[in-house]
Amino acid sequence: MKLAAATVYAVDIPFTETFTHSAQVRRACDSVVVRVVNEEGVAGFGEGAPRPYVTGETPDSVLKHLVGDVWPSLAGTELPNPVEDGLAAFDAVIPETTVAGVIAPNAARCALELATLDCALRSTGASVALLIPARRSTLTYGGVITAGDDEAAARRASQMRSVGLDHVKLKVGTGNDVERVRAVREALGPDVSLRLDANGGWDLEQALTVLNAVAPFGIDVVEQPLPRHALADLKALRQECAVPVMADESLVTLEDAEMLLSAEAVDMFNIRVSKCGGLFRSTEMVRLAAQAGVGVQVGSQVGETAILSAAGRHLAAWAPELAFVEGSYGTLLLAEDVSVEPVRFGHRGRASVLTGPGLGIEVVEERLRRYAKRVVELLAEKTRP
Amino acid sequence: MATERGSANDGAMRTTIEAAFTAQVDELTSSPPFRRLESGEASAKEYDRFIANLIRTHARSPQLVAFLYALAPPDAREDVLHNLLEELGIEDESGEPHPEMLKDLAASAGLYGVLPELERLATEDLRAIASQPLLYATLKEVGLAALCEVVAFEYMLSRVASRIEAALETHRGLPPQALRWFHHHSEVDIAHAEQGLRHIDDYVRYYGLAEAEAQGIIELTLQENVFVRRYFAQVSPTTPSAT
């Protein structure tokens, strides 16, 4: 079945609150959502969440890349058969491209991969779980405490405790981190797992100083303590610090994964579907991590819609070993989400695997239109060279 | 008729809640879109979007009050039933269901064509509330969160509705008759807001919620500014869909 048309939405869905960390202040979801339609009129939806400080992409660059570089070579293409060809075929059908100043155009790739996968699976009535079968029926999501003053962080920690979350991640790297961690640990109590995320905001010396000081508070792992390219320092930190180290911004491509593993620089990977270029490449990273005995967190993009949350849930349900899972915040963060059935987690962070066709959600296109900053309609005939 | 109740702890919680409500009202009235509405700087489209969002927010109020009635503790049940009947126009001095007043507002603002869509979205919003996985372990916590949000709106409207009414009359040219929903929820309705604050105390006591637990739920409910979210953050249509 060939791809007949696509619609690209650059959306702007306000957050219910500002989300801040050491690298960014975010007030709205600025994802790029792609809707593809095959010759039979079956539609599929995918989403990419461009982050300049992660892959180097912006919503404008993703839109331009999808419309100008990728769609012309994809339009009219025969979609893979999910049952016969498997997940890899959906990655292979998208051309390898580069964009100046971008580490990897992974948000764009992710949006298209998910859309074509969703479309092909829907046309057969099958779920993504056909390709990456769930190993667990329920997932336990954690909460994230944004950067901000210590009092607000502690208050938010208490709220997370009141809804029974077992895992909490705290953004650090913006002020007096030791006092911040102390305040949050006191509010959470001793039983809740606490992780830190510096978003690359420290250097080696700062990281060692802070982490050695906060280790007694019981920190399960620190995410991206150092900037993306500080591979040698990451390894040194891992050797000298009692707190395990997780790669996030350092882990964008499969080559990054291989480098991190061969350097033995980290204990865990944070694998996010958009950042890593779609479901197939994310599963490859999970496999590499498993082979090397490195732990896996299935992370999320702050402010992602139900589309990326659904993809992340399938990945997390499939991952052989899963330490932590994030995302599925839905309307806890977005003024309005885009699916009929909410994907948000419930009490104690629990959420069931999705079993419906495709990604397992029904996207309300009218909502995409209402929140769209830009809409680009693409037809196979008009865009083919 | 409600009687005086409460303990020292109830008083402390009430003070905290009232402070949170006041802060949210201040945040709403000092927000740029609200100031633009009041000053007349807003465009016609902004006024229309505000009216559309307001109609969508309150079109299904009777259903929400009915939910609160189902969970109301015995001491508050009569008051909540009265509120529900007022919403339905049965015990209201006007004898008019409040959603009907919103329909008139839509018609006067030239939004009648989009009213079915706004009502559909309001119904969808209710469905989404019912479909969301529960953040809390039991219905008593969910009920407290819902009660807190409804009382927050009553509190806000009793202090701000007449300002909105004046802004829409002056800058959007709507006649007083079309704005009677605001009149019914304005300062004349301050008793409802007071009653609502008492009901939160009643509720917490009846269901045996620990003070810290109740505070946590209330803080989580009020972590975002529900007024800004409903009136300005969501995007409701102001023209009929082309499809």
Coordinates of N, CA and C in Angstrom, one line a residue, chain A residues 137-352:
Chain A
S137 N 2.3 -6.1 31.6 CA 1.0 -5.6 31.3 C 0.7 -4.2 31.9
T138 N 1.5 -3.9 32.9 CA 1.4 -2.6 33.6 C 2.7 -1.9 33.7
L139 N 2.7 -0.6 33.5 CA 4.0 0.2 33.7 C 3.8 1.1 34.9
T140 N 4.9 1.4 35.5 CA 4.9 2.3 36.6 C 5.7 3.6 36.3
Y141 N 5.0 4.7 36.1 CA 5.6 5.9 35.7 C 6.1 6.7 36.9
G142 N 7.1 7.5 36.7 CA 7.6 8.4 37.8 C 7.2 9.8 37.4
G143 N 7.4 10.7 38.4 CA 7.2 12.1 38.2 C 8.5 12.9 38.1
V144 N 8.4 14.1 37.6 CA 9.6 14.9 37.4 C 9.3 16.3 38.1
I145 N 10.3 16.7 38.9 CA 10.2 18.0 39.5 C 11.1 19.0 38.8
T146 N 10.4 20.0 38.2 CA 11.1 21.0 37.4 C 12.0 21.8 38.3
A147 N 13.0 22.5 37.6 CA 13.8 23.5 38.3 C 12.9 24.6 38.9
G148 N 13.4 25.2 39.9 CA 12.6 26.3 40.6 C 13.1 26.4 42.0
D149 N 12.5 27.2 42.9 CA 13.0 27.3 44.2 C 12.8 26.0 45.0
D150 N 13.6 25.9 46.1 CA 13.6 24.7 46.9 C 12.2 24.4 47.5
E151 N 11.6 25.5 48.0 CA 10.3 25.3 48.6 C 9.2 24.7 47.7
A152 N 9.2 25.3 46.5 CA 8.3 24.8 45.5 C 8.6 23.3 45.1
A153 N 9.9 23.0 45.0 CA 10.3 21.6 44.7 C 9.8 20.7 45.8
A154 N 10.0 21.1 47.1 CA 9.5 20.2 48.2 C 8.0 20.1 48.2
R155 N 7.3 21.2 47.8 CA 5.8 21.1 47.8 C 5.4 20.1 46.7
R156 N 6.1 20.2 45.5 CA 5.7 19.3 44.4 C 6.0 17.9 44.8
A157 N 7.1 17.7 45.6 CA 7.5 16.3 46.0 C 6.4 15.8 46.9
S158 N 5.8 16.6 47.8 CA 4.7 16.2 48.7 C 3.5 15.8 47.8
Q159 N 3.2 16.6 46.8 CA 2.1 16.3 45.9 C 2.3 14.9 45.2
M160 N 3.5 14.7 44.8 CA 3.8 13.4 44.1 C 3.6 12.2 45.1
R161 N 4.0 12.5 46.3 CA 3.8 11.4 47.3 C 2.3 11.2 47.5
S162 N 1.5 12.3 47.5 CA 0.1 12.1 47.8 C -0.6 11.3 46.7
V163 N 0.0 11.3 45.4 CA -0.7 10.4 44.4 C 0.1 9.1 44.3
G164 N 1.0 8.9 45.2 CA 1.6 7.5 45.4 C 2.7 7.2 44.4
L165 N 3.4 8.2 43.9 CA 4.4 7.9 42.9 C 5.6 7.2 43.6
D166 N 6.1 6.2 43.0 CA 7.3 5.5 43.6 C 8.6 6.0 43.2
H167 N 8.6 6.7 42.0 CA 9.9 7.2 41.4 C 9.7 8.7 41.1
V168 N 10.7 9.4 41.5 CA 10.7 10.9 41.2 C 12.1 11.3 40.7
K169 N 12.0 12.2 39.7 CA 13.3 12.7 39.2 C 13.3 14.2 39.5
L170 N 14.4 14.7 39.9 CA 14.5 16.1 40.3 C 15.5 16.8 39.4
K171 N 15.1 17.9 38.8 CA 16.0 18.7 38.0 C 17.0 19.5 38.9
V172 N 18.3 19.4 38.6 CA 19.3 20.1 39.4 C 20.2 20.9 38.4
G173 N 21.2 21.5 39.0 CA 22.1 22.2 38.1 C 21.8 23.7 37.9
T174 N 20.9 24.2 38.8 CA 20.5 25.6 38.6 C 20.7 26.5 39.8
G175 N 21.2 25.9 40.9 CA 21.4 26.7 42.2 C 22.1 25.9 43.2
N176 N 21.6 26.0 44.5 CA 22.2 25.2 45.6 C 21.6 23.8 45.5
D177 N 22.2 22.9 44.8 CA 21.7 21.6 44.5 C 21.6 20.7 45.8
V178 N 22.5 20.9 46.7 CA 22.5 20.0 47.9 C 21.3 20.3 48.8
E179 N 21.0 21.6 49.0 CA 19.8 22.0 49.8 C 18.6 21.6 49.1
R180 N 18.6 21.7 47.8 CA 17.4 21.3 47.0 C 17.1 19.8 47.1
V181 N 18.2 19.0 47.0 CA 18.0 17.5 47.1 C 17.6 17.2 48.6
R182 N 18.2 17.9 49.5 CA 17.8 17.6 50.9 C 16.3 17.9 51.1
A183 N 15.8 19.0 50.6 CA 14.4 19.4 50.8 C 13.5 18.4 50.2
V184 N 13.8 18.0 49.0 CA 13.0 17.1 48.3 C 13.0 15.7 48.9
R185 N 14.1 15.2 49.3 CA 14.2 13.9 50.0 C 13.4 14.0 51.3
E186 N 13.4 15.0 52.0 CA 12.6 15.1 53.3 C 11.1 15.1 53.0
A187 N 10.7 15.7 51.9 CA 9.3 15.7 51.5 C 8.9 14.4 51.0
L188 N 9.8 13.7 50.3 CA 9.4 12.4 49.7 C 9.4 11.3 50.7
G189 N 10.2 11.4 51.8 CA 10.4 10.3 52.7 C 11.4 9.3 52.1
P190 N 11.7 8.3 52.9 CA 12.9 7.5 52.5 C 12.5 6.4 51.5
D191 N 11.3 6.1 51.3 CA 10.9 5.0 50.4 C 10.8 5.3 48.9
V192 N 10.7 6.5 48.6 CA 10.5 6.9 47.1 C 11.9 7.0 46.5
S193 N 12.0 6.3 45.3 CA 13.3 6.4 44.5 C 13.5 7.8 44.0
L194 N 14.7 8.3 44.2 CA 15.0 9.7 43.8 C 16.1 9.7 42.8
R195 N 15.9 10.3 41.6 CA 17.0 10.4 40.6 C 17.2 11.9 40.4
L196 N 18.4 12.3 39.9 CA 18.7 13.7 39.6 C 18.9 13.8 38.1
D197 N 18.6 15.0 37.6 CA 18.9 15.3 36.2 C 19.5 16.7 36.1
A198 N 20.8 16.7 35.6 CA 21.5 18.0 35.6 C 21.4 18.6 34.1
N199 N 20.9 17.9 33.2 CA 20.8 18.3 31.8 C 22.1 18.9 31.3
G200 N 23.2 18.3 31.7 CA 24.6 18.7 31.3 C 25.0 20.0 31.9
G201 N 24.4 20.4 33.0 CA 24.7 21.7 33.6 C 25.9 21.8 34.5
W202 N 26.6 20.7 34.7 CA 27.8 20.7 35.6 C 29.1 20.5 34.8
D203 N 30.2 20.8 35.4 CA 31.5 20.2 34.9 C 31.9 19.1 35.9
L204 N 33.0 18.5 35.6 CA 33.3 17.3 36.4 C 33.5 17.6 37.9
E205 N 34.2 18.7 38.1 CA 34.4 19.1 39.5 C 33.1 19.4 40.3
Q206 N 32.2 20.1 39.6 CA 30.9 20.4 40.3 C 30.2 19.1 40.5
A207 N 30.2 18.3 39.5 CA 29.4 17.0 39.6 C 29.9 16.2 40.8
L208 N 31.2 16.1 40.9 CA 31.8 15.3 42.0 C 31.4 15.9 43.3
T209 N 31.5 17.2 43.4 CA 31.2 17.9 44.7 C 29.8 17.7 45.1
V210 N 28.9 17.9 44.1 CA 27.4 17.8 44.5 C 27.1 16.4 44.7
L211 N 27.5 15.5 43.9 CA 27.0 14.1 44.0 C 27.6 13.4 45.3
N212 N 28.8 13.7 45.6 CA 29.3 13.2 46.9 C 28.6 13.7 48.1
A213 N 28.1 15.0 48.0 CA 27.4 15.6 49.1 C 26.0 15.0 49.2
V214 N 25.4 14.7 48.1 CA 24.0 14.3 48.1 C 23.8 12.8 48.1
A215 N 24.9 12.0 47.9 CA 24.8 10.6 47.9 C 24.1 10.0 49.2
P216 N 24.4 10.6 50.3 CA 23.8 10.0 51.6 C 22.2 10.2 51.6
F217 N 21.7 11.0 50.7 CA 20.2 11.2 50.6 C 19.6 10.0 49.8
G218 N 20.4 9.2 49.3 CA 19.8 8.0 48.5 C 19.4 8.4 47.1
I219 N 20.4 8.5 46.3 CA 20.2 8.9 44.9 C 20.4 7.7 44.0
D220 N 19.4 7.3 43.3 CA 19.5 6.1 42.5 C 20.4 6.2 41.2
V221 N 20.3 7.4 40.6 CA 21.1 7.6 39.4 C 21.1 9.1 39.1
V222 N 22.2 9.6 38.5 CA 22.2 11.0 38.0 C 22.2 11.0 36.5
E223 N 21.3 11.7 35.9 CA 21.1 11.8 34.5 C 21.9 13.0 33.9
Q224 N 22.6 12.7 32.9 CA 23.4 13.7 32.1 C 24.0 14.8 33.0
P225 N 24.9 14.4 33.9 CA 25.6 15.4 34.7 C 26.4 16.4 34.0
L226 N 27.1 15.9 32.9 CA 28.0 16.7 32.1 C 27.6 17.0 30.7
P227 N 28.2 17.9 30.0 CA 27.8 18.2 28.7 C 27.9 17.0 27.7
R228 N 27.2 17.0 26.6 CA 27.1 15.9 25.7 C 28.4 15.2 25.3
H229 N 29.4 16.0 25.0 CA 30.6 15.4 24.5 C 31.7 15.1 25.5
A230 N 31.4 15.3 26.8 CA 32.4 15.1 27.8 C 32.6 13.6 28.1
L231 N 32.9 12.8 27.2 CA 32.9 11.3 27.3 C 34.0 10.9 28.4
A232 N 35.2 11.4 28.3 CA 36.2 11.0 29.2 C 35.9 11.5 30.6
D233 N 35.3 12.7 30.8 CA 34.9 13.1 32.1 C 33.7 12.3 32.7
L234 N 32.8 11.9 31.8 CA 31.7 11.0 32.2 C 32.3 9.7 32.8
K235 N 33.3 9.2 32.1 CA 33.9 7.9 32.6 C 34.6 8.2 33.9
A236 N 35.3 9.3 34.0 CA 36.0 9.6 35.3 C 35.0 9.8 36.4
L237 N 33.9 10.4 36.1 CA 32.9 10.6 37.1 C 32.3 9.3 37.6
R238 N 32.1 8.4 36.6 CA 31.5 7.1 37.0 C 32.4 6.4 37.9
Q239 N 33.7 6.5 37.6 CA 34.7 5.8 38.4 C 34.9 6.4 39.8
E240 N 34.7 7.7 39.9 CA 35.0 8.3 41.2 C 33.8 8.6 42.1
C241 N 32.6 8.4 41.5 CA 31.4 8.8 42.3 C 30.5 7.5 42.6
A242 N 29.9 7.6 43.8 CA 29.1 6.4 44.2 C 27.7 6.4 43.5
V243 N 27.3 7.6 42.9 CA 26.0 7.6 42.3 C 26.1 7.2 40.8
P244 N 25.3 6.2 40.4 CA 25.4 5.7 39.0 C 25.1 6.8 38.0
V245 N 25.6 6.7 36.8 CA 25.5 7.8 35.8 C 24.7 7.3 34.6
M246 N 23.8 8.2 34.2 CA 22.9 7.9 33.0 C 23.2 8.9 31.9
A247 N 23.2 8.3 30.7 CA 23.4 9.2 29.5 C 22.0 9.6 28.9
D248 N 21.9 10.9 28.7 CA 20.7 11.4 28.0 C 21.1 12.2 26.7
E249 N 21.4 13.4 26.9 CA 21.8 14.3 25.8 C 23.0 13.7 25.0
S250 N 23.9 12.9 25.7 CA 25.0 12.2 25.1 C 24.6 11.1 24.2
L251 N 23.3 10.7 24.3 CA 22.8 9.5 23.6 C 21.7 9.9 22.6
V252 N 22.2 10.2 21.4 CA 21.2 10.6 20.4 C 21.2 9.6 19.2
T253 N 22.3 9.1 18.9 CA 22.4 8.2 17.7 C 22.9 6.8 18.2
L254 N 22.8 5.8 17.3 CA 23.4 4.5 17.6 C 24.9 4.6 17.8
E255 N 25.5 5.4 17.0 CA 27.0 5.6 17.2 C 27.3 6.1 18.6
D256 N 26.5 7.1 19.1 CA 26.7 7.6 20.4 C 26.6 6.4 21.4
A257 N 25.6 5.5 21.2 CA 25.4 4.4 22.1 C 26.7 3.5 22.1
E258 N 27.2 3.2 20.9 CA 28.3 2.4 20.8 C 29.6 3.0 21.5
M259 N 29.7 4.3 21.3 CA 30.8 5.0 21.9 C 30.7 5.0 23.4
L260 N 29.6 5.3 23.9 CA 29.4 5.3 25.4 C 29.6 3.9 26.0
L261 N 29.2 2.9 25.3 CA 29.4 1.5 25.8 C 30.9 1.2 25.7
S262 N 31.5 1.5 24.6 CA 32.9 1.0 24.5 C 33.8 1.8 25.5
A263 N 33.4 3.1 25.8 CA 34.2 3.8 26.8 C 33.8 3.5 28.2
E264 N 32.8 2.6 28.3 CA 32.3 2.3 29.7 C 32.0 3.5 30.5
A265 N 31.4 4.5 29.8 CA 31.2 5.8 30.5 C 30.0 6.0 31.3
V266 N 29.0 5.1 31.1 CA 27.8 5.2 31.9 C 27.2 3.9 32.4
D267 N 26.3 4.0 33.4 CA 25.7 2.8 33.9 C 24.3 2.6 33.3
M268 N 23.7 3.7 32.8 CA 22.4 3.6 32.2 C 22.2 4.4 31.0
F269 N 21.2 4.1 30.2 CA 20.8 4.9 29.0 C 19.4 5.4 29.3
N270 N 19.2 6.7 28.9 CA 17.8 7.2 28.9 C 17.4 7.3 27.4
I271 N 16.5 6.4 27.0 CA 16.1 6.2 25.6 C 14.8 6.9 25.4
R272 N 14.8 7.9 24.6 CA 13.5 8.6 24.3 C 13.2 8.5 22.9
V273 N 12.0 8.1 22.5 CA 11.7 7.7 21.2 C 12.0 8.8 20.1
S274 N 11.6 10.1 20.5 CA 11.8 11.2 19.5 C 13.3 11.5 19.4
K275 N 14.0 11.6 20.5 CA 15.4 11.9 20.5 C 16.2 10.9 19.8
C276 N 15.8 9.6 19.9 CA 16.6 8.5 19.3 C 16.2 8.2 17.9
G277 N 15.2 8.9 17.3 CA 14.9 8.7 15.9 C 13.8 7.7 15.6
G278 N 13.0 7.4 16.5 CA 11.9 6.5 16.3 C 11.9 5.2 17.1
L279 N 10.9 4.4 16.9 CA 10.8 3.1 17.7 C 11.9 2.2 17.3
F280 N 12.2 2.0 16.0 CA 13.2 0.9 15.7 C 14.6 1.3 16.3
R281 N 15.0 2.5 16.1 CA 16.4 2.9 16.6 C 16.4 2.8 18.1
S282 N 15.2 3.1 18.7 CA 15.1 3.0 20.2 C 15.3 1.5 20.6
T283 N 14.6 0.7 19.9 CA 14.7 -0.8 20.3 C 16.2 -1.2 20.1
E284 N 16.9 -0.7 19.1 CA 18.3 -1.1 18.9 C 19.1 -0.6 20.0
M285 N 18.8 0.6 20.5 CA 19.6 1.1 21.7 C 19.3 0.2 22.9
V286 N 18.1 -0.2 23.1 CA 17.7 -1.1 24.2 C 18.5 -2.4 24.1
R287 N 18.6 -2.9 22.9 CA 19.3 -4.2 22.7 C 20.8 -4.0 23.0
L288 N 21.4 -2.9 22.5 CA 22.8 -2.7 22.8 C 23.1 -2.6 24.3
A289 N 22.2 -1.8 25.0 CA 22.3 -1.7 26.4 C 22.2 -3.0 27.1
A290 N 21.3 -3.8 26.7 CA 21.1 -5.1 27.4 C 22.3 -6.0 27.2
Q291 N 22.9 -6.0 26.0 CA 24.1 -6.8 25.7 C 25.2 -6.4 26.6
A292 N 25.3 -5.1 26.9 CA 26.4 -4.5 27.7 C 26.1 -4.5 29.2
G293 N 24.9 -4.9 29.5 CA 24.6 -4.9 31.0 C 24.3 -3.5 31.5
V294 N 24.0 -2.6 30.6 CA 23.7 -1.2 31.0 C 22.2 -1.1 31.2
G295 N 21.8 -0.4 32.2 CA 20.3 -0.3 32.5 C 19.6 0.6 31.5
V296 N 18.3 0.5 31.5 CA 17.5 1.3 30.6 C 16.4 2.1 31.3
Q297 N 16.3 3.4 31.0 CA 15.2 4.2 31.3 C 14.5 4.6 30.0
V298 N 13.2 4.3 29.9 CA 12.5 4.8 28.8 C 12.0 6.2 29.2
G299 N 12.6 7.2 28.6 CA 12.2 8.6 29.0 C 11.2 9.2 28.0
S300 N 11.0 10.5 28.2 CA 9.9 11.2 27.4 C 10.4 12.6 27.1
Q301 N 9.8 13.2 26.2 CA 10.0 14.6 25.9 C 9.0 15.4 26.7
V302 N 9.5 16.4 27.4 CA 8.6 17.2 28.2 C 7.5 17.8 27.3
G303 N 6.3 17.6 27.6 CA 5.2 18.2 26.8 C 4.8 17.4 25.6
E304 N 5.3 16.2 25.5 CA 4.9 15.4 24.3 C 3.4 15.1 24.4
T305 N 2.8 14.9 23.3 CA 1.3 14.6 23.3 C 1.2 13.1 23.4
A306 N -0.1 12.6 23.4 CA -0.4 11.2 23.5 C 0.3 10.3 22.5
I307 N 0.6 10.9 21.3 CA 1.2 10.1 20.3 C 2.6 9.6 20.7
L308 N 3.5 10.5 21.2 CA 4.8 10.0 21.6 C 4.7 9.2 22.9
S309 N 3.7 9.6 23.8 CA 3.5 8.8 25.0 C 3.1 7.4 24.7
A310 N 2.3 7.2 23.7 CA 1.9 5.9 23.3 C 3.1 5.1 22.8
A311 N 3.9 5.7 21.9 CA 5.1 5.0 21.4 C 6.0 4.6 22.5
G312 N 6.2 5.6 23.5 CA 7.1 5.3 24.6 C 6.5 4.1 25.5
R313 N 5.2 4.1 25.6 CA 4.6 3.0 26.4 C 4.9 1.7 25.8
H314 N 4.7 1.6 24.4 CA 5.0 0.3 23.8 C 6.5 -0.1 24.0
L315 N 7.4 0.9 23.8 CA 8.8 0.6 24.0 C 9.1 0.1 25.4
A316 N 8.5 0.8 26.4 CA 8.7 0.4 27.8 C 8.1 -1.0 28.1
A317 N 7.0 -1.3 27.5 CA 6.3 -2.5 27.8 C 7.2 -3.7 27.2
W318 N 7.9 -3.4 26.1 CA 8.7 -4.4 25.4 C 10.1 -4.6 26.0
A319 N 10.7 -3.5 26.5 CA 12.1 -3.5 26.9 C 12.4 -4.7 27.9
P320 N 13.4 -5.5 27.5 CA 13.7 -6.7 28.4 C 13.9 -6.4 29.8
E321 N 14.7 -5.3 30.1 CA 15.0 -4.9 31.4 C 14.6 -3.4 31.5
L322 N 13.9 -3.0 32.5 CA 13.4 -1.6 32.5 C 13.6 -1.1 33.9
A323 N 14.5 -0.1 34.1 CA 14.7 0.5 35.4 C 13.6 1.5 35.8
F324 N 13.4 2.4 34.8 CA 12.5 3.6 35.1 C 11.7 3.9 33.8
V325 N 10.6 4.5 33.9 CA 9.8 4.9 32.8 C 9.2 6.3 33.1
E326 N 9.3 7.2 32.1 CA 8.8 8.5 32.3 C 7.8 8.9 31.2
G327 N 7.0 9.9 31.4 CA 6.1 10.4 30.3 C 4.7 10.1 30.7
S328 N 3.8 10.1 29.7 CA 2.4 9.9 29.9 C 1.8 10.9 30.9
Y329 N 2.3 12.2 30.8 CA 1.8 13.2 31.7 C 0.4 13.8 31.2
G330 N 0.2 13.7 29.9 CA -1.0 14.1 29.3 C -1.5 15.5 29.8
T331 N -2.7 15.6 30.3 CA -3.2 16.9 30.8 C -2.7 17.3 32.2
L332 N -1.8 16.5 32.7 CA -1.1 17.0 33.9 C -0.2 18.2 33.5
L333 N 0.2 18.2 32.2 CA 1.0 19.2 31.7 C 0.4 20.0 30.6
L334 N -0.3 19.3 29.7 CA -0.9 20.0 28.5 C -2.3 20.5 28.8
A335 N -2.6 21.7 28.3 CA -4.0 22.3 28.4 C -5.0 21.3 27.8
E336 N -4.6 20.6 26.8 CA -5.5 19.6 26.2 C -4.6 18.6 25.4
D337 N -4.9 17.4 25.5 CA -4.1 16.4 24.8 C -4.9 16.0 23.5
V338 N -4.3 15.2 22.6 CA -4.8 15.0 21.3 C -5.5 13.7 21.0
S339 N -5.6 12.8 22.1 CA -6.2 11.5 21.9 C -7.6 11.5 22.5
V340 N -8.5 10.6 21.9 CA -9.8 10.4 22.5 C -9.7 9.9 23.9
E341 N -9.0 8.8 24.1 CA -8.8 8.2 25.4 C -7.5 8.7 26.0
P342 N -7.5 9.3 27.2 CA -6.3 9.8 27.7 C -5.2 8.7 27.9
V343 N -3.9 9.1 27.7 CA -2.9 8.1 28.0 C -2.2 8.3 29.3
R344 N -2.7 9.3 30.0 CA -2.0 9.7 31.3 C -2.1 8.5 32.3
F345 N -1.0 8.5 33.1 CA -0.9 7.4 34.1 C -1.9 7.8 35.3
G346 N -2.2 6.8 36.1 CA -3.1 7.1 37.2 C -2.4 7.0 38.6
H347 N -3.1 6.6 39.6 CA -2.6 6.5 41.0 C -1.4 5.6 41.0
R348 N -0.4 6.0 41.7 CA 0.9 5.3 41.9 C 1.7 5.3 40.6
G349 N 1.3 6.1 39.6 CA 2.0 6.1 38.3 C 1.7 4.9 37.4
R350 N 0.6 4.2 37.7 CA 0.3 3.0 37.0 C -0.4 3.3 35.7
A351 N -0.1 2.5 34.6 CA -0.8 2.6 33.4 C -0.7 1.3 32.6
S352 N -1.8 0.9 32.0 CA -1.8 -0.4 31.3 C -1.2 -0.2 29.9

